[in-house]
PDB file of C-alpha atoms in Angstrom:
ATOM      1  CA  MET Z 476      11.473  -1.584  12.053  1.00 40.00           C
ATOM      2  CA  SER Z 477      13.274   1.419  10.227  1.00 41.00           C
ATOM      3  CA  GLY Z 478      14.812  -0.014   7.059  1.00 46.00           C
ATOM      4  CA  VAL Z 479      12.560  -3.497   6.349  1.00 40.00           C
ATOM      5  CA  SER Z 480      10.073  -3.319   3.852  1.00 45.00           C
ATOM      6  CA  GLU Z 481       5.773  -4.694   4.460  1.00 48.00           C
ATOM      7  CA  ALA Z 482       7.063  -7.935   2.728  1.00 50.00           C
ATOM      8  CA  GLY Z 483      10.086  -8.437   4.803  1.00 44.00           C
ATOM      9  CA  ILE Z 484       8.399  -7.954   8.523  1.00 45.00           C
ATOM     10  CA  VAL Z 485       5.761  -9.924   6.821  1.00 58.00           C
ATOM     11  CA  GLY Z 486       8.214 -12.444   6.157  1.00 63.00           C
ATOM     12  CA  LEU Z 487       9.934 -12.175   9.013  1.00 63.00           C
ATOM     13  CA  LEU Z 488       6.505 -12.952  11.178  1.00 78.00           C
ATOM     14  CA  ALA Z 489       6.159 -16.318   9.706  1.00 84.00           C
ATOM     15  CA  GLY Z 490       9.602 -17.187   9.895  1.00 90.00           C
ATOM     16  CA  VAL Z 491       8.949 -16.600  13.787  1.00 94.00           C
ATOM     17  CA  TYR Z 492       5.955 -18.628  13.702  1.00 94.00           C
ATOM     18  CA  GLY Z 493       6.752 -20.801  11.748  1.00 94.00           C
ATOM     19  CA  ILE Z 494       9.413 -21.799  14.599  1.00 96.00           C
ATOM     20  CA  VAL Z 495       6.836 -20.903  18.204  1.00 96.00           C
ATOM     21  CA  ARG Z 496       4.154 -23.572  16.240  1.00 95.00           C
ATOM     22  CA  THR Z 497       6.392 -26.929  15.953  1.00 95.00           C
ATOM     23  CA  ALA Z 498       8.196 -25.677  20.110  1.00 96.00           C
ATOM     24  CA  VAL Z 499       4.110 -26.149  20.842  1.00 95.00           C
ATOM     25  CA  LYS Z 500       3.412 -29.031  18.757  1.00 94.00           C
ATOM     26  CA  SER Z 501       6.207 -30.715  19.515  1.00 94.00           C
ATOM     27  CA  ARG Z 502       6.821 -29.386  23.810  1.00 94.00           C
ATOM     28  CA  ARG Z 503       9.595 -27.538  23.009  1.00 96.00           C
ATOM     29  CA  PRO Z 504      11.418 -24.979  24.539  1.00 96.00           C
ATOM     30  CA  ILE Z 505      12.434 -22.138  22.636  1.00 97.00           C
ATOM     31  CA  SER Z 506      15.456 -19.212  23.240  1.00 98.00           C
ATOM     32  CA  ALA Z 507      14.525 -15.732  22.181  1.00 97.00           C
ATOM     33  CA  VAL Z 508      14.946 -11.947  23.031  1.00 97.00           C
ATOM     34  CA  TYR Z 509      12.267  -9.748  23.884  1.00 95.00           C
ATOM     35  CA  HIS Z 510      11.753  -5.609  25.067  1.00 92.00           C
ATOM     36  CA  ASP Z 511      16.187  -6.665  24.784  1.00 94.00           C
ATOM     37  CA  CYS Z 512      16.285  -8.783  27.497  1.00 94.00           C
ATOM     38  CA  PRO Z 513      16.954 -13.179  26.517  1.00 97.00           C
ATOM     39  CA  ARG Z 514      14.636 -16.068  27.579  1.00 96.00           C
ATOM     40  CA  LEU Z 515      13.780 -18.958  28.136  1.00 96.00           C
ATOM     41  CA  PHE Z 516      10.848 -20.380  27.250  1.00 95.00           C
ATOM     42  CA  CYS Z 517       8.220 -22.716  26.565  1.00 95.00           C
ATOM     43  CA  PRO Z 518       5.078 -21.842  24.526  1.00 95.00           C
ATOM     44  CA  HIS Z 519       1.748 -23.814  25.568  1.00 93.00           C
ATOM     45  CA  ARG Z 520      -0.943 -21.618  23.152  1.00 94.00           C
ATOM     46  CA  LEU Z 521      -0.943 -20.313  19.807  1.00 94.00           C
ATOM     47  CA  GLY Z 522      -2.758 -17.803  18.701  1.00 93.00           C
ATOM     48  CA  ARG Z 523      -4.636 -14.115  18.218  1.00 92.00           C
ATOM     49  CA  ASN Z 524      -5.211 -11.375  20.782  1.00 93.00           C
ATOM     50  CA  LYS Z 525      -9.533  -9.742  20.229  1.00 93.00           C
ATOM     51  CA  GLU Z 526      -7.072  -7.161  18.346  1.00 93.00           C
ATOM     52  CA  GLY Z 527      -6.108 -10.202  16.057  1.00 91.00           C
ATOM     53  CA  GLN Z 528      -2.750  -9.916  17.358  1.00 92.00           C
ATOM     54  CA  PHE Z 529      -0.142 -12.551  17.286  1.00 93.00           C
ATOM     55  CA  ARG Z 530       0.286 -13.417  21.019  1.00 95.00           C
ATOM     56  CA  VAL Z 531       2.060 -17.070  22.722  1.00 95.00           C
ATOM     57  CA  LEU Z 532       0.551 -17.624  25.220  1.00 95.00           C
ATOM     58  CA  CYS Z 533       4.054 -18.597  27.389  1.00 94.00           C
ATOM     59  CA  TYR Z 534       5.872 -20.531  30.802  1.00 94.00           C
ATOM     60  CA  GLN Z 535       9.771 -18.345  31.101  1.00 95.00           C
ATOM     61  CA  TYR Z 536      11.609 -20.308  32.895  1.00 94.00           C
ATOM     62  CA  GLY Z 537      15.249 -18.493  31.851  1.00 94.00           C
ATOM     63  CA  GLY Z 538      16.987 -16.016  31.594  1.00 94.00           C
ATOM     64  CA  GLU Z 539      15.940 -12.288  31.581  1.00 93.00           C
ATOM     65  CA  SER Z 540      12.286 -10.177  32.332  1.00 90.00           C
ATOM     66  CA  LYS Z 541      11.467  -6.708  32.988  1.00 87.00           C
ATOM     67  CA  SER Z 542       8.950  -7.669  35.501  1.00 86.00           C
ATOM     68  CA  GLY Z 543      12.075 -10.387  37.631  1.00 87.00           C
ATOM     69  CA  LEU Z 544      11.016 -13.590  37.673  1.00 91.00           C
ATOM     70  CA  LYS Z 545       9.585 -15.834  40.573  1.00 90.00           C
ATOM     71  CA  PRO Z 546      10.279 -19.652  40.918  1.00 87.00           C
ATOM     72  CA  PRO Z 547      10.746 -22.739  38.805  1.00 82.00           C
ATOM     73  CA  GLY Z 548       7.384 -24.027  38.400  1.00 83.00           C
ATOM     74  CA  SER Z 549       5.532 -20.537  40.346  1.00 86.00           C
ATOM     75  CA  PRO Z 550       2.203 -19.501  38.325  1.00 86.00           C
ATOM     76  CA  GLU Z 551       3.387 -15.556  38.317  1.00 88.00           C
ATOM     77  CA  ASN Z 552       6.622 -16.564  35.521  1.00 92.00           C
ATOM     78  CA  TRP Z 553       3.690 -16.927  32.840  1.00 92.00           C
ATOM     79  CA  ARG Z 554       3.946 -14.457  29.953  1.00 93.00           C
ATOM     80  CA  CYS Z 555       1.513 -13.213  26.921  1.00 94.00           C
ATOM     81  CA  ILE Z 556       4.608 -12.443  24.606  1.00 95.00           C
ATOM     82  CA  ALA Z 557       3.167 -10.906  21.515  1.00 95.00           C
ATOM     83  CA  LEU Z 558       5.019 -12.899  18.436  1.00 95.00           C
ATOM     84  CA  ASP Z 559       5.818  -9.389  16.169  1.00 93.00           C
ATOM     85  CA  LYS Z 560       8.665  -8.490  19.823  1.00 95.00           C
ATOM     86  CA  LEU Z 561      10.214 -11.836  19.503  1.00 95.00           C
ATOM     87  CA  ARG Z 562      13.885 -11.951  18.343  1.00 95.00           C
ATOM     88  CA  SER Z 563      16.480 -13.975  17.671  1.00 96.00           C
ATOM     89  CA  VAL Z 564      14.390 -17.105  18.547  1.00 96.00           C
ATOM     90  CA  LYS Z 565      15.277 -20.655  17.413  1.00 97.00           C
ATOM     91  CA  LEU Z 566      14.378 -24.219  19.315  1.00 97.00           C
ATOM     92  CA  LEU Z 567      15.346 -26.235  22.149  1.00 97.00           C
ATOM     93  CA  ASP Z 568      15.361 -29.256  22.746  1.00 93.00           C
ATOM     94  CA  GLY Z 569      15.339 -30.013  26.504  1.00 90.00           C
ATOM     95  CA  ALA Z 570      12.768 -30.297  29.399  1.00 89.00           C
ATOM     96  CA  TRP Z 571       8.845 -28.938  28.168  1.00 86.00           C
ATOM     97  CA  LEU Z 572       8.608 -27.013  31.368  1.00 87.00           C
ATOM     98  CA  THR Z 573       5.006 -25.627  32.762  1.00 86.00           C
ATOM     99  CA  ALA Z 574       3.113 -24.887  36.362  1.00 83.00           C
ATOM    100  CA  PRO Z 575      -0.053 -24.558  36.970  1.00 77.00           C
ATOM    101  CA  ASN Z 576      -2.902 -21.533  36.280  1.00 70.00           C
ATOM    102  CA  HIS Z 577      -2.357 -19.922  33.311  1.00 62.00           C
ATOM    103  CA  SER Z 578      -5.162 -18.051  34.021  1.00 56.00           C
ATOM    104  CA  ARG Z 579      -3.376 -15.588  31.161  1.00 56.00           C
ATOM    105  CA  SER Z 580      -4.695 -17.662  28.697  1.00 58.00           C
ATOM    106  CA  ALA Z 581      -8.714 -16.221  28.755  1.00 66.00           C
ATOM    107  CA  SER Z 582      -7.449 -12.288  28.085  1.00 81.00           C
ATOM    108  CA  CYS Z 583      -3.607 -13.254  25.798  1.00 90.00           C
ATOM    109  CA  ILE Z 584      -5.974 -15.233  22.928  1.00 93.00           C
ATOM    110  CA  VAL Z 585      -8.495 -15.463  21.957  1.00 92.00           C
ATOM    111  CA  GLU Z 586      -8.678 -17.154  19.191  1.00 92.00           C
ATOM    112  CA  ALA Z 587      -6.459 -20.808  18.995  1.00 92.00           C
ATOM    113  CA  ASP Z 588      -4.463 -21.349  15.881  1.00 92.00           C
ATOM    114  CA  VAL Z 589      -2.447 -24.064  17.970  1.00 93.00           C
ATOM    115  CA  ASP Z 590      -2.935 -25.306  21.620  1.00 92.00           C
ATOM    116  CA  ALA Z 591      -0.204 -27.828  23.580  1.00 90.00           C
ATOM    117  CA  GLU Z 592      -2.305 -29.553  25.545  1.00 86.00           C
ATOM    118  CA  ASP Z 593      -4.610 -30.831  22.011  1.00 87.00           C
ATOM    119  CA  TYR Z 594      -0.998 -33.390  21.320  1.00 80.00           C
ATOM    120  CA  PRO Z 595      -0.169 -35.837  24.074  1.00 73.00           C
ATOM    121  CA  GLU Z 596       3.211 -35.128  24.909  1.00 68.00           C
ATOM    122  CA  ARG Z 597       5.702 -37.698  23.686  1.00 55.00           C
ATOM    123  CA  ASP Z 598       6.738 -40.776  25.865  1.00 44.00           C
ATOM    124  CA  PRO Z 599       9.997 -42.548  23.976  1.00 39.00           C
ATOM    125  CA  GLN Z 600       8.754 -45.692  26.335  1.00 37.00           C
ATOM    126  CA  GLN Z 601       5.637 -46.180  23.763  1.00 40.00           C
ATOM    127  CA  GLY Z 602       8.052 -44.898  20.984  1.00 39.00           C
ATOM    128  CA  HIS Z 603       7.048 -41.914  19.529  1.00 41.00           C
TER     129      HIS Z 603
END
């Protein structure tokens, strides 16, 4: 990122981190640009990989992907995303989507900060 100071990069990362953390805790989807592709994700776990870099384990349900998207519900749509590579991140209102077998989680994130499994799903019938 030429022309951006280290403090600016840290500030940008903090902003992205905050949005993604909110999405995980509230089980809300996000839109973002990753590797120049617009994407729609449901982030499930946020933390660091074994090198100490921030990563987010996401289920990609829409947008583009250089490796291609499989049909909705496919376990092949799990993505381990480098947080510092996300751009134009926006919190969305919409359905929380997932799939079985997020086996990438063990290699994607070794030190979790927040995990959607730790937060119960919102239930409008119960007033939350």
